[in-house]
Amino acid sequence: ESPMATIDSSIASVIKRFVSMGPVVHEPTGIEGIDRLTGGGPVYGSRVYLVGGPDSGKTLLLVKFADTFAGRGIVVGFLAVAEDDVDVLTRFLQRRGASRDQCERKQGTELESAMRDLAELPLRIYGEETPIEQAAEDLAAYAKAMGKQAVLLVDSLQTARCDNESEEASTYTNVTARVRAIRSCATKHRMLIVATSEMGRAHYNTIKADNRPSDMAAAKESGAIEYSARLMLVMRSVPKESGLAELRIVKNKHGRRHREDEGGIFLRLHTHVQDVVQD
């Protein structure tokens, strides 16, 4: 029998790994409330989960994050599965002044200008055929060649796929595998990964703390989401308020989170120009 491999669990080895990781680097999101409570934005090498119900604005906020980061020169990858990659592209074009009608007709002066502008950004959009690990590997190589840091955005956990899953496995098992893949990729490549997740039905439209279950358990399908998150955001549409959403920080390894009895960050969703502004 082969001898058991020696595991170096000494405090010295942990300290060595801690030092080798270098300084913690925050990346501002452009949403003041998030950046303030996280001490400057999410951290490279960590994973963020944005949990919300249908039409709460998750993808819209993810697109804003992507555009904000890329506009700052950060290498950004957008794994578009909940929506087609061309639909996500349309969102980016609308942010640059092209109308929805121009995007549908594939013509217009503003559309041409938006496409030229967008082509200059360090942005990659991956389609549904790309697993999480492959997107992360490709993005990391691109970022290294550019001498830049990388952010991967995944939309969403329930629709993306990873290498270690199967059609025969349950949704719970596969979503858990995707969470583990995201953690592994974030650590391996020292990249920031932000992923959306559908919200469990029991958590829809329950703004007041005394009427809702714990926000920490809001993510649909797998408890691994809340356990793995370094930063967990829960986003809900505000009842009877068109275009308004409440964003709550329910887990935060980089600072303070919102208490259950505390109001969150209110966001205006401007869908015609694909923008999100703190109210």
Short mmCIF file of C-alpha atoms in Angstrom, two decimals:
data_model
loop_
_atom_site.label_atom_id
_atom_site.label_comp_id
_atom_site.label_asym_id
_atom_site.label_seq_id
_atom_site.Cartn_x
_atom_site.Cartn_y
_atom_site.Cartn_z
CA GLU A 1 0.00 0.00 0.00
CA SER A 2 1.22 3.49 -0.78
CA PRO A 3 1.86 5.71 2.22
CA MET A 4 -0.69 8.41 3.00
CA ALA A 5 0.26 11.81 1.53
CA THR A 6 1.57 14.27 4.10
CA ILE A 7 -0.69 17.26 4.68
CA ASP A 8 1.03 20.47 5.70
CA SER A 9 -1.53 22.10 7.97
CA SER A 10 0.94 24.09 10.07
CA ILE A 11 0.19 27.71 10.89
CA ALA A 12 3.43 28.60 9.09
CA SER A 13 2.12 27.16 5.81
CA VAL A 14 -1.14 29.07 6.16
CA ILE A 15 0.76 32.29 6.87
CA LYS A 16 2.93 31.67 3.81
CA ARG A 17 -0.15 31.23 1.62
CA PHE A 18 -1.76 34.32 3.19
CA VAL A 19 1.28 36.49 2.38
CA SER A 20 1.62 35.06 -1.14
CA MET A 21 -1.93 36.21 -1.97
CA GLY A 22 -0.79 39.84 -1.81
CA PRO A 23 -2.89 42.85 -0.78
CA VAL A 24 -6.68 42.69 -0.97
CA VAL A 25 -7.87 44.63 -4.03
CA HIS A 26 -11.40 46.05 -4.13
CA GLU A 27 -13.18 46.94 -7.39
CA PRO A 28 -15.88 49.66 -7.11
CA THR A 29 -19.21 48.75 -8.71
CA GLY A 30 -20.46 52.30 -9.26
CA ILE A 31 -23.33 51.75 -6.80
CA GLU A 32 -22.37 53.91 -3.83
CA GLY A 33 -24.25 51.89 -1.22
CA ILE A 34 -22.53 48.64 -2.21
CA ASP A 35 -19.09 50.21 -2.44
CA ARG A 36 -19.42 51.93 0.94
CA LEU A 37 -20.52 48.81 2.82
CA THR A 38 -17.81 46.65 1.22
CA GLY A 39 -14.98 49.09 1.89
CA GLY A 40 -14.52 49.99 -1.77
CA GLY A 41 -16.32 47.28 -3.73
CA PRO A 42 -16.07 43.48 -4.09
CA VAL A 43 -12.66 41.83 -3.82
CA TYR A 44 -10.63 40.04 -6.50
CA GLY A 45 -10.40 36.30 -5.90
CA SER A 46 -13.86 36.24 -4.32
CA ARG A 47 -17.38 35.46 -5.50
CA VAL A 48 -20.52 37.56 -5.35
CA TYR A 49 -24.06 36.23 -5.72
CA LEU A 50 -26.90 38.49 -6.83
CA VAL A 51 -30.20 36.83 -5.91
CA GLY A 52 -33.57 38.04 -7.18
CA GLY A 53 -36.99 37.11 -8.43
CA PRO A 54 -38.17 37.27 -12.06
CA ASP A 55 -37.96 40.78 -13.59
CA SER A 56 -36.35 42.23 -10.46
CA GLY A 57 -33.51 43.74 -12.51
CA LYS A 58 -30.72 41.21 -11.88
CA THR A 59 -29.46 41.06 -15.46
CA LEU A 60 -29.79 44.82 -15.87
CA LEU A 61 -27.61 45.39 -12.79
CA LEU A 62 -25.11 42.78 -13.99
CA VAL A 63 -24.82 44.57 -17.34
CA LYS A 64 -24.20 47.87 -15.53
CA PHE A 65 -21.44 46.22 -13.47
CA ALA A 66 -19.87 44.78 -16.63
CA ASP A 67 -19.95 48.10 -18.49
CA THR A 68 -18.62 50.01 -15.48
CA PHE A 69 -15.69 47.62 -15.05
CA ALA A 70 -14.84 47.41 -18.77
CA GLY A 71 -15.02 51.18 -19.11
CA ARG A 72 -12.39 51.36 -16.38
CA GLY A 73 -10.07 49.08 -18.37
CA ILE A 74 -10.81 45.90 -16.44
CA VAL A 75 -11.03 42.77 -18.61
CA VAL A 76 -14.64 41.57 -18.37
CA GLY A 77 -16.31 38.34 -19.42
CA PHE A 78 -20.11 37.97 -19.52
CA LEU A 79 -21.39 34.39 -19.57
CA ALA A 80 -24.85 34.89 -21.05
CA VAL A 81 -27.13 31.90 -20.55
CA ALA A 82 -30.32 33.24 -18.96
CA GLU A 83 -30.54 35.44 -22.08
CA ASP A 84 -29.00 34.88 -25.52
CA ASP A 85 -25.62 36.50 -26.04
CA VAL A 86 -27.07 38.77 -28.78
CA ASP A 87 -29.77 39.95 -26.37
CA VAL A 88 -27.10 40.87 -23.83
CA LEU A 89 -25.20 42.65 -26.62
CA THR A 90 -28.35 44.68 -27.31
CA ARG A 91 -28.38 45.81 -23.69
CA PHE A 92 -24.81 47.12 -24.01
CA LEU A 93 -25.70 48.92 -27.24
CA GLN A 94 -28.71 50.58 -25.62
CA ARG A 95 -26.43 51.87 -22.88
CA ARG A 96 -24.53 53.70 -25.66
CA GLY A 97 -27.50 55.48 -27.16
CA ALA A 98 -28.86 52.95 -29.66
CA SER A 99 -32.61 52.44 -29.43
CA ARG A 100 -34.27 49.06 -29.17
CA ASP A 101 -35.81 49.67 -32.60
CA GLN A 102 -32.40 50.38 -34.17
CA CYS A 103 -31.00 47.20 -32.63
CA GLU A 104 -33.88 45.20 -34.09
CA ARG A 105 -33.54 46.79 -37.56
CA LYS A 106 -29.71 46.55 -37.39
CA GLN A 107 -29.35 50.08 -38.73
CA GLY A 108 -29.09 53.64 -37.53
CA THR A 109 -26.37 56.22 -36.89
CA GLU A 110 -26.54 55.77 -33.13
CA LEU A 111 -26.30 51.99 -33.50
CA GLU A 112 -23.20 52.25 -35.68
CA SER A 113 -21.57 54.60 -33.16
CA ALA A 114 -22.52 52.31 -30.26
CA MET A 115 -21.02 49.26 -31.98
CA ARG A 116 -17.75 51.09 -32.66
CA ASP A 117 -17.59 52.25 -29.05
CA LEU A 118 -18.39 48.80 -27.67
CA ALA A 119 -15.78 47.09 -29.86
CA GLU A 120 -13.08 49.14 -28.11
CA LEU A 121 -13.86 47.71 -24.67
CA PRO A 122 -11.94 44.75 -23.13
CA LEU A 123 -15.20 42.79 -23.04
CA ARG A 124 -15.99 39.20 -24.00
CA ILE A 125 -19.48 37.69 -24.21
CA TYR A 126 -19.71 33.90 -23.90
CA GLY A 127 -22.75 31.92 -25.03
CA GLU A 128 -24.65 29.07 -23.42
CA GLU A 129 -22.35 26.43 -24.95
CA THR A 130 -19.44 27.65 -22.79
CA PRO A 131 -19.03 26.05 -19.35
CA ILE A 132 -17.97 28.21 -16.40
CA GLU A 133 -14.44 26.77 -16.26
CA GLN A 134 -13.78 27.36 -19.97
CA ALA A 135 -15.00 30.96 -19.79
CA ALA A 136 -12.77 31.59 -16.75
CA GLU A 137 -9.71 30.02 -18.43
CA ASP A 138 -10.19 32.04 -21.62
CA LEU A 139 -10.80 35.27 -19.72
CA ALA A 140 -7.78 34.72 -17.46
CA ALA A 141 -5.53 34.17 -20.51
CA TYR A 142 -6.90 37.32 -22.18
CA ALA A 143 -6.40 39.37 -19.00
CA LYS A 144 -2.83 38.08 -18.58
CA ALA A 145 -2.00 39.03 -22.17
CA MET A 146 -3.44 42.49 -21.53
CA GLY A 147 -1.69 42.85 -18.17
CA LYS A 148 -5.07 43.50 -16.53
CA GLN A 149 -7.28 42.07 -13.81
CA ALA A 150 -10.40 40.13 -14.74
CA VAL A 151 -14.05 40.02 -13.74
CA LEU A 152 -16.37 37.21 -14.89
CA LEU A 153 -20.13 37.71 -14.70
CA VAL A 154 -22.40 34.64 -14.88
CA ASP A 155 -26.11 34.92 -15.70
CA SER A 156 -27.32 32.66 -14.14
CA LEU A 157 -26.51 29.77 -11.77
CA GLN A 158 -29.72 27.98 -12.71
CA THR A 159 -28.97 28.06 -16.46
CA ALA A 160 -25.16 28.00 -16.77
CA ARG A 161 -23.25 24.73 -16.74
CA CYS A 162 -19.91 23.46 -15.48
CA ASP A 163 -17.67 20.50 -16.26
CA ASN A 164 -18.60 18.47 -13.20
CA GLU A 165 -22.32 17.98 -13.76
CA SER A 166 -24.56 15.57 -15.61
CA GLU A 167 -28.01 15.46 -17.17
CA GLU A 168 -28.96 12.62 -14.84
CA ALA A 169 -28.18 14.58 -11.66
CA SER A 170 -30.75 16.68 -9.80
CA THR A 171 -30.92 20.44 -10.23
CA TYR A 172 -29.73 20.79 -6.63
CA THR A 173 -26.64 18.70 -7.36
CA ASN A 174 -25.81 20.57 -10.56
CA VAL A 175 -26.29 24.04 -9.06
CA THR A 176 -24.05 22.99 -6.16
CA ALA A 177 -21.43 21.83 -8.69
CA ARG A 178 -21.60 25.23 -10.43
CA VAL A 179 -21.08 27.03 -7.12
CA ARG A 180 -18.00 24.91 -6.48
CA ALA A 181 -16.73 25.62 -10.00
CA ILE A 182 -17.11 29.36 -9.44
CA ARG A 183 -15.22 29.18 -6.15
CA SER A 184 -12.41 27.15 -7.74
CA CYS A 185 -12.09 29.52 -10.72
CA ALA A 186 -12.15 32.67 -8.58
CA THR A 187 -9.38 31.26 -6.38
CA LYS A 188 -7.27 29.78 -9.19
CA HIS A 189 -7.31 32.88 -11.38
CA ARG A 190 -7.62 35.50 -8.62
CA MET A 191 -10.55 36.95 -10.53
CA LEU A 192 -13.75 38.46 -9.24
CA ILE A 193 -16.81 36.40 -10.21
CA VAL A 194 -20.34 37.78 -9.92
CA ALA A 195 -23.22 35.37 -10.59
CA THR A 196 -26.97 35.83 -10.56
CA SER A 197 -29.32 33.34 -8.97
CA GLU A 198 -33.07 32.95 -9.09
CA MET A 199 -34.85 33.58 -5.81
CA GLY A 200 -36.99 30.97 -4.09
CA ARG A 201 -40.70 31.63 -4.59
CA ALA A 202 -41.33 32.14 -0.86
CA HIS A 203 -39.14 35.26 -0.98
CA TYR A 204 -40.91 37.10 -3.83
CA ASN A 205 -42.28 40.57 -3.14
CA THR A 206 -41.73 40.51 0.61
CA ILE A 207 -40.07 43.83 1.39
CA LYS A 208 -40.92 44.13 5.09
CA ALA A 209 -38.76 42.09 7.47
CA ASP A 210 -41.71 40.80 9.52
CA ASN A 211 -43.34 39.33 6.38
CA ARG A 212 -40.42 37.49 4.78
CA PRO A 213 -38.26 34.43 5.49
CA SER A 214 -34.56 34.98 6.15
CA ASP A 215 -32.86 36.73 3.23
CA MET A 216 -29.81 34.50 3.71
CA ALA A 217 -31.82 31.54 2.43
CA ALA A 218 -33.33 33.40 -0.53
CA ALA A 219 -31.30 31.70 -3.29
CA LYS A 220 -33.15 29.00 -5.23
CA GLU A 221 -32.09 25.34 -5.41
CA SER A 222 -28.91 25.05 -3.31
CA GLY A 223 -27.80 26.16 0.14
CA ALA A 224 -24.24 26.08 -1.22
CA ILE A 225 -24.87 29.55 -2.67
CA GLU A 226 -25.22 31.26 0.70
CA TYR A 227 -22.34 29.28 2.22
CA SER A 228 -19.92 30.00 -0.64
CA ALA A 229 -20.73 33.70 -1.09
CA ARG A 230 -18.23 36.27 0.09
CA LEU A 231 -20.82 38.89 -0.78
CA MET A 232 -24.51 38.06 -1.21
CA LEU A 233 -26.99 40.60 -2.56
CA VAL A 234 -30.76 40.13 -2.58
CA MET A 235 -32.77 42.22 -5.05
CA ARG A 236 -36.55 42.67 -5.08
CA SER A 237 -38.99 44.78 -7.04
CA VAL A 238 -40.75 47.28 -4.79
CA PRO A 239 -44.53 46.62 -4.87
CA LYS A 240 -46.61 49.36 -6.55
CA GLU A 241 -43.42 51.24 -7.55
CA SER A 242 -42.68 50.79 -11.23
CA GLY A 243 -38.97 50.71 -12.01
CA LEU A 244 -37.85 50.66 -8.38
CA ALA A 245 -35.96 47.82 -6.69
CA GLU A 246 -34.54 47.29 -3.23
CA LEU A 247 -31.07 45.75 -2.93
CA ARG A 248 -30.01 44.29 0.40
CA ILE A 249 -26.54 43.08 1.40
CA VAL A 250 -27.30 39.96 3.46
CA LYS A 251 -23.80 38.48 3.65
CA ASN A 252 -20.61 40.51 3.53
CA LYS A 253 -17.12 39.24 4.33
CA HIS A 254 -15.73 42.68 3.47
CA GLY A 255 -17.78 44.86 5.81
CA ARG A 256 -21.20 45.41 7.29
CA ARG A 257 -24.40 43.79 6.03
CA HIS A 258 -27.96 45.06 6.25
CA ARG A 259 -29.81 43.96 9.37
CA GLU A 260 -33.13 42.14 8.89
CA ASP A 261 -35.02 45.20 10.23
CA GLU A 262 -33.05 47.71 8.16
CA GLY A 263 -33.93 49.18 4.78
CA GLY A 264 -31.68 48.41 1.85
CA ILE A 265 -30.34 50.31 -1.16
CA PHE A 266 -33.05 51.57 -3.51
CA LEU A 267 -32.30 51.47 -7.22
CA ARG A 268 -34.07 53.09 -10.19
CA LEU A 269 -34.17 50.80 -13.22
CA HIS A 270 -34.07 52.73 -16.51
CA THR A 271 -34.74 49.89 -18.93
CA HIS A 272 -34.95 52.04 -22.08
CA VAL A 273 -31.29 52.99 -21.66
CA GLN A 274 -30.30 49.89 -19.65
CA ASP A 275 -29.06 51.81 -16.64
CA VAL A 276 -29.40 51.50 -12.87
CA VAL A 277 -29.10 54.53 -10.59
CA GLN A 278 -29.13 54.59 -6.81
CA ASP A 279 -32.29 56.41 -5.69
#
